[in-house]
């Protein structure tokens, strides 16, 4: 199995081995070894839960630097809808977009525009009834990778449309190249990202052979630069409408879709509970599931600066103000693009079978039986002292020969106690040549 790129990385110097992260990782991708956290890269989905929970700030997201703009002759900023929610009511969207361009970009293309197109594609596929059961949005890359790792049986329910980020990059580059005088390699699309999962989606995409996005800039970094330019930048008109802007918060996809029975779930642990229900064959009455790994949606991403609850209100107000605005796209244009397959994924999203105990079925069955036997001997406290998130996880690690039973402090204590009792018993014994024979009652001394 090849290496996976991950935006989420560990700063070992800051890590104290506190075990907070192992308890919150949704795919049990973290262990503590030799007093430091270790990320099992094949399991990580870059959701950023460990970034949020680490009290020592030892988990960080690797993003691209603004210096990368110099690599391209023409640069396009792709602001996520969540970026609008980062600023107060005194900052108009037009001002924010102008300040974004003022950072050094040649133009800005709102991802919310592409979200309008993706909404149309979702609607067409859901109405076609191509697959039974609830269709699942592929927009959140952390959820997409979660499905690959933990819910491979649900991959057939994914709507095979690219995320708005990819569609926006393709649209923006097409427009830039249509003006003439530019070659494709001279145009760089920079996504302003609220989360590490989207960075990973750029560097190692799922559902497409190569991303149309060239770089991903942290929203927290962009925010500071935008603030510097607000007073001097020329406004750039906001072209997106409310339905596309609403994608930046939980429930926005569902509101834009405005079709059928829709379930919106945010927070990766809540997403897992919903997917478990779908796996059991329930929720058949649901037409569409909008699943967001971050609580609150993209406005709750690890790379945002504003309180997500405040940002939600601000983004909702902006979307409401632009809800009735005429879309940049006509229905005929949307239908033509959809029919051409321009927004469809070009690769099948396959499973990442990293949760199985062995690639060989027979050996996997044997290891599963061994893990169950080991689990019966463990205390079942899920304390994390062993460096694994649960007793079951430790049992599976032992079955894979990645850990030992004595990693459990309670098993170790029992064995030390047995060993100590044995040592005491041995210490009380002497070889026959030097020990005194015990006299029988009545014998003379």
Coordinates of C-alpha atoms in Angstrom, one line a residue:
X1 CA 0.0 0.0 0.0
X2 CA 1.4 3.4 -1.0
X3 CA 2.0 6.3 1.3
X4 CA -0.8 8.7 1.9
X5 CA -0.3 12.5 1.9
X6 CA -1.7 14.1 5.0
X7 CA -2.2 17.8 5.9
X8 CA -2.5 16.9 9.6
X9 CA 0.9 16.4 11.0
X10 CA 2.5 16.0 14.5
X11 CA 5.0 18.4 16.1
X12 CA 6.7 15.8 18.3
X13 CA 8.5 18.4 20.4
X14 CA 5.2 19.8 21.6
X15 CA 3.6 16.5 22.2
X16 CA 3.4 15.4 25.9
X17 CA 1.8 12.0 25.3
X18 CA -1.4 13.1 27.1
X19 CA -3.7 10.6 25.2
X20 CA -6.4 13.2 24.5
X21 CA -6.1 12.8 20.8
X22 CA -6.4 9.0 20.8
X23 CA -9.8 9.3 22.4
X24 CA -11.3 11.6 19.8
X25 CA -9.9 10.3 16.5
X26 CA -12.9 8.8 14.6
X27 CA -10.8 6.2 12.8
X28 CA -8.5 5.3 15.8
X29 CA -5.6 6.5 13.7
X30 CA -3.4 7.7 16.7
X31 CA -1.4 5.7 19.2
X32 CA 1.0 6.9 21.9
X33 CA 4.4 5.3 21.8
X34 CA 7.5 6.2 23.8
X35 CA 5.6 9.1 25.3
X36 CA 4.7 10.7 21.9
X37 CA 1.6 10.5 19.7
X38 CA 2.0 8.6 16.5
X39 CA -0.4 9.0 13.5
X40 CA -1.1 5.9 11.5
X41 CA -1.2 7.5 8.2
X42 CA -3.2 4.8 6.4
X43 CA -6.2 5.4 8.8
X44 CA -6.1 9.2 9.0
X45 CA -8.8 11.1 7.2
X46 CA -7.5 14.6 8.0
X47 CA -10.7 15.6 9.8
X48 CA -8.7 17.8 12.2
X49 CA -10.3 16.5 15.4
X50 CA -6.9 16.1 16.9
X51 CA -6.0 19.6 16.1
X52 CA -9.0 20.9 18.0
X53 CA -8.5 18.7 21.0
X54 CA -4.7 18.8 21.6
X55 CA -4.0 21.1 24.6
X56 CA -0.4 21.4 23.6
X57 CA -1.0 22.4 20.0
X58 CA 1.1 19.5 18.8
X59 CA -1.1 18.7 15.9
X60 CA -0.9 21.1 13.0
X61 CA -2.2 21.5 9.4
X62 CA 0.3 21.9 6.7
X63 CA -0.9 24.3 4.0
X64 CA 0.7 26.3 1.2
X65 CA 2.5 29.6 1.6
X66 CA 1.4 32.9 -0.1
X67 CA 4.9 33.0 -1.6
X68 CA 3.7 30.3 -4.0
X69 CA 1.8 33.0 -6.0
X70 CA 5.1 33.9 -7.7
X71 CA 5.1 30.5 -9.4
X72 CA 2.3 31.5 -11.7
X73 CA 1.8 34.3 -14.2
X74 CA -1.9 34.6 -13.5
X75 CA -3.3 33.7 -10.1
X76 CA -7.0 33.1 -9.1
X77 CA -8.2 33.1 -5.5
X78 CA -11.0 30.6 -4.7
X79 CA -12.6 31.8 -1.5
X80 CA -14.7 29.2 0.3
X81 CA -18.2 30.5 1.3
X82 CA -17.2 30.2 4.9
X83 CA -14.7 33.0 4.4
X84 CA -17.6 35.5 4.2
X85 CA -18.7 34.5 7.7
X86 CA -15.3 35.5 9.2
X87 CA -15.9 39.2 9.0
X88 CA -18.2 41.5 10.9
X89 CA -21.3 43.3 9.5
X90 CA -19.2 46.4 8.9
X91 CA -17.2 44.5 6.2
X92 CA -19.3 44.0 3.0
X93 CA -18.7 40.9 0.8
X94 CA -17.5 43.2 -2.0
X95 CA -14.9 44.8 0.2
X96 CA -13.7 41.4 1.4
X97 CA -13.3 40.1 -2.1
X98 CA -11.4 43.2 -3.1
X99 CA -9.1 42.9 -0.2
X100 CA -8.5 39.2 -1.1
X101 CA -7.5 40.2 -4.6
X102 CA -5.3 42.9 -3.0
X103 CA -3.2 40.2 -1.3
X104 CA -1.5 39.6 -4.7
X105 CA -4.1 37.7 -6.7
X106 CA -5.1 38.7 -10.2
X107 CA -8.8 37.8 -9.7
X108 CA -11.2 36.0 -7.4
X109 CA -13.7 33.3 -8.3
X110 CA -16.2 32.5 -5.6
X111 CA -16.5 28.8 -4.8
X112 CA -20.2 29.6 -4.0
X113 CA -20.8 30.1 -7.7
X114 CA -19.6 26.5 -8.3
X115 CA -21.8 25.4 -5.4
X116 CA -24.8 26.6 -7.3
X117 CA -23.8 24.4 -10.3
X118 CA -23.1 21.4 -8.0
X119 CA -26.5 21.9 -6.4
X120 CA -28.1 21.6 -9.8
X121 CA -26.2 18.4 -10.5
X122 CA -27.2 16.9 -7.1
X123 CA -30.9 17.7 -7.9
X124 CA -30.7 16.1 -11.3
X125 CA -29.2 12.9 -10.0
X126 CA -31.5 12.6 -7.0
X127 CA -34.6 13.2 -9.1
X128 CA -33.4 10.5 -11.6
X129 CA -33.6 7.8 -8.9
X130 CA -30.5 6.1 -10.2
X131 CA -29.7 4.3 -6.9
X132 CA -31.9 3.2 -4.0
X133 CA -31.5 4.5 -0.6
X134 CA -30.3 7.9 0.5
X135 CA -27.7 9.6 -1.7
X136 CA -24.7 11.0 0.1
X137 CA -23.0 14.3 -0.6
X138 CA -19.3 14.0 -1.6
X139 CA -18.6 17.6 -0.8
X140 CA -16.8 17.1 2.5
X141 CA -13.4 15.4 1.8
X142 CA -13.1 14.2 5.4
X143 CA -16.4 12.5 5.2
X144 CA -15.5 11.0 1.8
X145 CA -12.3 9.5 3.3
X146 CA -14.2 8.4 6.4
X147 CA -16.4 6.4 4.1
X148 CA -13.5 4.8 2.4
X149 CA -12.0 3.7 5.7
X150 CA -15.0 2.9 7.9
X151 CA -18.0 2.7 5.6
X152 CA -16.9 1.2 2.3
X153 CA -20.4 -0.4 1.9
X154 CA -21.9 3.0 1.5
X155 CA -19.6 4.2 -1.3
X156 CA -22.2 3.3 -3.9
X157 CA -24.6 5.9 -2.4
X158 CA -22.1 8.8 -3.1
X159 CA -23.3 11.3 -5.7
X160 CA -20.5 11.1 -8.3
X161 CA -20.1 14.9 -8.6
X162 CA -16.9 16.8 -7.8
X163 CA -16.8 19.2 -4.9
X164 CA -17.5 22.9 -5.5
X165 CA -13.8 23.6 -4.9
X166 CA -12.8 21.5 -8.0
X167 CA -15.7 22.8 -10.1
X168 CA -14.8 26.4 -9.3
X169 CA -11.1 25.9 -10.2
X170 CA -12.1 24.4 -13.5
X171 CA -14.6 27.2 -14.3
X172 CA -12.2 29.9 -13.3
X173 CA -9.3 28.5 -15.3
X174 CA -11.6 28.1 -18.4
X175 CA -12.6 31.7 -18.2
X176 CA -9.0 32.9 -17.7
X177 CA -7.7 30.9 -20.7
X178 CA -10.6 32.1 -22.9
X179 CA -9.3 35.6 -22.6
X180 CA -6.2 34.5 -24.5
X181 CA -2.5 35.2 -24.0
X182 CA -2.2 32.6 -21.2
X183 CA -1.1 28.9 -21.2
X184 CA -2.7 26.4 -18.8
X185 CA 0.5 26.0 -16.8
X186 CA 0.7 29.7 -16.2
X187 CA -2.7 29.9 -14.4
X188 CA -2.7 29.0 -10.7
X189 CA -5.9 28.4 -8.7
X190 CA -5.5 29.0 -4.9
X191 CA -8.2 27.7 -2.6
X192 CA -8.7 29.5 0.7
X193 CA -9.4 26.6 2.9
X194 CA -11.2 26.3 6.3
X195 CA -9.9 22.8 6.9
X196 CA -6.9 20.4 6.4
X197 CA -9.0 17.8 4.6
X198 CA -9.4 20.1 1.6
X199 CA -5.6 20.5 1.5
X200 CA -5.3 16.8 1.3
X201 CA -8.0 16.8 -1.4
X202 CA -5.8 19.1 -3.4
X203 CA -2.6 17.2 -2.9
X204 CA -4.0 13.7 -3.2
X205 CA -7.5 13.9 -4.7
X206 CA -10.3 11.2 -4.5
X207 CA -12.6 10.8 -7.4
X208 CA -10.3 12.5 -9.9
X209 CA -6.9 11.8 -11.3
X210 CA -5.5 15.3 -10.5
X211 CA -6.9 18.3 -8.8
X212 CA -7.6 21.5 -10.8
X213 CA -6.7 23.4 -7.7
X214 CA -2.9 24.2 -7.6
X215 CA -2.5 25.3 -4.0
X216 CA -4.4 25.6 -0.7
X217 CA -4.0 28.6 1.6
X218 CA -5.1 28.5 5.2
X219 CA -8.1 30.7 5.9
X220 CA -6.5 31.9 9.1
X221 CA -3.5 33.1 7.1
X222 CA -5.6 34.8 4.4
X223 CA -7.8 36.4 7.1
X224 CA -4.9 38.4 8.5
X225 CA -3.8 39.6 5.0
X226 CA -7.4 40.5 4.0
X227 CA -7.7 42.6 7.2
X228 CA -4.6 44.6 6.2
X229 CA -6.0 45.4 2.8
X230 CA -9.6 46.2 3.6
X231 CA -9.1 50.0 3.8
X232 CA -7.2 50.4 0.6
X233 CA -8.6 47.7 -1.8
X234 CA -11.1 48.4 -4.5
X235 CA -14.4 46.5 -4.1
X236 CA -15.0 43.4 -6.2
X237 CA -18.8 42.6 -6.7
X238 CA -20.1 39.4 -5.2
X239 CA -21.6 37.4 -8.0
X240 CA -22.9 34.3 -6.0
X241 CA -26.4 33.9 -4.9
X242 CA -27.8 32.8 -1.5
X243 CA -28.1 29.1 -2.2
X244 CA -24.4 28.9 -3.1
X245 CA -23.3 31.0 -0.2
X246 CA -25.2 28.9 2.2
X247 CA -22.9 25.9 1.5
X248 CA -20.5 27.4 4.0
X249 CA -22.6 26.3 7.0
X250 CA -24.3 23.1 8.1
X251 CA -27.7 22.7 6.4
X252 CA -26.7 24.9 3.5
X253 CA -26.6 22.1 0.9
X254 CA -30.0 20.9 1.9
X255 CA -31.5 24.4 1.8
X256 CA -30.1 25.0 -1.6
X257 CA -31.3 21.6 -2.9
X258 CA -34.9 22.3 -1.8
X259 CA -35.9 18.8 -3.0
X260 CA -37.1 15.6 -1.3
X261 CA -36.5 14.5 2.2
X262 CA -33.1 15.7 3.3
X263 CA -31.0 14.8 6.4
X264 CA -28.3 17.3 7.5
X265 CA -25.6 16.1 10.0
X266 CA -22.5 17.9 11.1
X267 CA -19.7 16.8 13.4
X268 CA -17.8 13.7 12.4
X269 CA -18.9 11.6 15.4
X270 CA -22.5 12.4 14.6
X271 CA -21.9 11.5 10.9
X272 CA -20.6 8.1 12.1
X273 CA -23.8 7.5 14.0
X274 CA -26.0 8.4 11.0
X275 CA -23.9 6.2 8.6
X276 CA -24.2 3.3 11.0
X277 CA -28.0 3.7 10.7
X278 CA -27.7 3.6 6.9
X279 CA -25.5 0.5 7.1
X280 CA -28.3 -1.2 9.1
X281 CA -30.7 -0.6 6.2
X282 CA -32.5 2.2 7.9
X283 CA -33.3 5.8 6.7
X284 CA -34.6 4.5 3.4
X285 CA -37.1 7.3 3.5
X286 CA -34.3 9.9 3.2
X287 CA -33.4 11.1 -0.3
X288 CA -30.2 13.0 0.5
X289 CA -27.7 13.1 3.3
X290 CA -25.6 16.3 3.8
X291 CA -22.7 15.2 6.0
X292 CA -20.1 17.6 7.3
X293 CA -17.1 16.5 9.4
X294 CA -16.9 19.9 11.3
X295 CA -19.5 20.9 13.8
X296 CA -21.4 23.8 12.1
X297 CA -20.1 22.9 8.7
X298 CA -17.1 24.6 7.0
X299 CA -17.5 27.6 9.3
X300 CA -16.4 25.3 12.1
X301 CA -13.2 24.1 10.4
X302 CA -9.9 24.0 12.3
X303 CA -8.4 26.7 10.1
X304 CA -11.0 29.4 10.6
X305 CA -10.6 32.4 13.0
X306 CA -14.2 33.3 13.9
X307 CA -16.4 31.6 16.5
X308 CA -18.5 29.2 14.3
X309 CA -21.8 30.2 15.9
X310 CA -21.1 33.9 15.2
X311 CA -19.9 33.0 11.7
X312 CA -23.1 31.0 11.1
X313 CA -25.3 34.0 11.8
X314 CA -23.2 36.3 9.6
X315 CA -23.2 33.9 6.7
X316 CA -26.9 33.2 7.0
X317 CA -27.6 36.9 6.9
X318 CA -25.4 37.4 3.8
X319 CA -27.0 34.4 2.0
X320 CA -30.4 35.8 2.9
X321 CA -29.6 39.1 1.4
X322 CA -28.5 37.5 -1.9
X323 CA -31.1 34.7 -2.0
X324 CA -33.4 36.2 -4.6
X325 CA -30.5 37.5 -6.8
X326 CA -30.5 36.2 -10.4
X327 CA -27.9 33.4 -10.8
X328 CA -24.9 33.9 -13.1
X329 CA -25.9 30.7 -14.8
X330 CA -29.0 30.1 -16.9
X331 CA -30.9 26.8 -16.6
X332 CA -29.9 25.9 -20.1
X333 CA -26.2 26.5 -19.4
X334 CA -26.4 24.3 -16.2
X335 CA -28.2 21.5 -18.1
X336 CA -25.6 21.6 -20.9
X337 CA -22.7 21.4 -18.5
X338 CA -24.3 18.6 -16.5
X339 CA -25.1 16.6 -19.6
X340 CA -21.6 16.9 -20.8
X341 CA -20.3 15.3 -17.7
X342 CA -18.0 18.2 -16.9
X343 CA -18.7 18.1 -13.2
X344 CA -18.7 14.3 -12.8
X345 CA -16.0 12.4 -11.0
X346 CA -13.5 10.8 -13.3
X347 CA -12.4 8.0 -11.0
X348 CA -14.4 5.5 -8.9
X349 CA -14.1 6.2 -5.2
X350 CA -12.9 2.9 -3.8
X351 CA -12.5 1.6 -0.3
X352 CA -9.3 1.8 1.8
X353 CA -9.5 -1.5 3.7
X354 CA -7.1 -0.4 6.5
X355 CA -9.4 -1.5 9.3
X356 CA -9.1 -5.2 8.4
X357 CA -6.7 -7.3 10.4
X358 CA -5.1 -9.0 7.4
X359 CA -5.3 -9.0 3.7
X360 CA -5.7 -12.8 3.7
X361 CA -9.2 -13.7 4.7
X362 CA -8.3 -16.9 6.6
X363 CA -5.5 -15.1 8.5
X364 CA -7.9 -12.2 9.2
X365 CA -10.4 -14.6 10.7
X366 CA -7.7 -16.2 12.8
X367 CA -6.5 -12.8 14.0
X368 CA -10.1 -11.7 14.8
X369 CA -10.6 -14.8 17.0
X370 CA -7.3 -14.1 18.7
X371 CA -8.3 -10.4 19.3
X372 CA -11.6 -11.5 20.9
X373 CA -9.7 -13.9 23.2
X374 CA -7.3 -11.1 24.2
X375 CA -10.1 -8.7 24.7
X376 CA -11.7 -11.1 27.2
X377 CA -8.5 -10.9 29.2
X378 CA -8.3 -7.1 29.2
X379 CA -10.1 -5.1 31.9
X380 CA -12.4 -3.2 29.4
X381 CA -11.8 0.2 31.0
X382 CA -10.7 1.9 27.8
X383 CA -8.4 4.0 29.9
X384 CA -5.8 4.7 27.2
X385 CA -2.8 4.1 29.4
X386 CA -1.6 1.5 26.9
X387 CA -1.4 4.2 24.2
X388 CA -4.4 2.8 22.3
X389 CA -7.9 4.4 22.3
X390 CA -9.7 1.4 23.7
X391 CA -9.2 -2.2 24.9
X392 CA -10.5 -3.5 21.6
X393 CA -8.0 -1.4 19.7
X394 CA -5.2 -2.7 21.9
X395 CA -6.4 -6.3 21.3
X396 CA -6.4 -5.8 17.6
X397 CA -2.9 -4.2 17.8
X398 CA -1.7 -7.3 19.7
X399 CA -3.3 -9.6 17.1
X400 CA -1.4 -7.6 14.4
X401 CA 1.8 -8.0 16.5
X402 CA 2.0 -4.2 16.8
X403 CA 1.6 -4.3 20.6
X404 CA 1.9 -6.7 23.6
X405 CA -0.5 -7.7 26.3
X406 CA 1.8 -6.2 29.0
X407 CA 1.2 -2.8 27.4
X408 CA -1.9 -2.9 29.5
X409 CA -1.0 -1.6 32.9
X410 CA -3.4 -3.9 34.6
X411 CA -2.1 -7.0 32.9
X412 CA 1.4 -5.9 33.6
X413 CA 0.6 -5.4 37.3
X414 CA -1.0 -8.9 37.5
X415 CA 2.1 -10.5 35.9
X416 CA 4.5 -8.5 38.1
X417 CA 2.5 -9.6 41.2
X418 CA 2.7 -13.2 40.1
X419 CA 6.4 -12.8 39.4
X420 CA 6.9 -11.1 42.8
X421 CA 5.1 -13.9 44.6
X422 CA 7.2 -16.4 42.8
X423 CA 10.4 -14.6 43.8
X424 CA 9.3 -14.5 47.4
X425 CA 8.6 -18.2 47.3
X426 CA 12.0 -19.0 45.7
X427 CA 13.7 -16.8 48.3
X428 CA 12.3 -19.0 51.1
X429 CA 13.8 -22.1 49.6
X430 CA 17.4 -23.5 50.2
X431 CA 19.2 -26.3 48.5
X432 CA 19.3 -29.6 50.4
X433 CA 23.0 -29.4 51.1
X434 CA 22.7 -26.3 53.3
X435 CA 19.2 -26.3 54.6
X436 CA 18.5 -27.8 58.1
X437 CA 16.2 -30.8 58.1
X438 CA 12.9 -30.1 60.0
X439 CA 12.9 -32.2 63.2
X440 CA 9.9 -34.5 63.8
X441 CA 8.0 -34.1 67.0
X442 CA 9.6 -36.0 69.9
X443 CA 13.1 -36.3 68.2
X444 CA 16.1 -35.1 70.3
X445 CA 17.8 -32.0 69.1

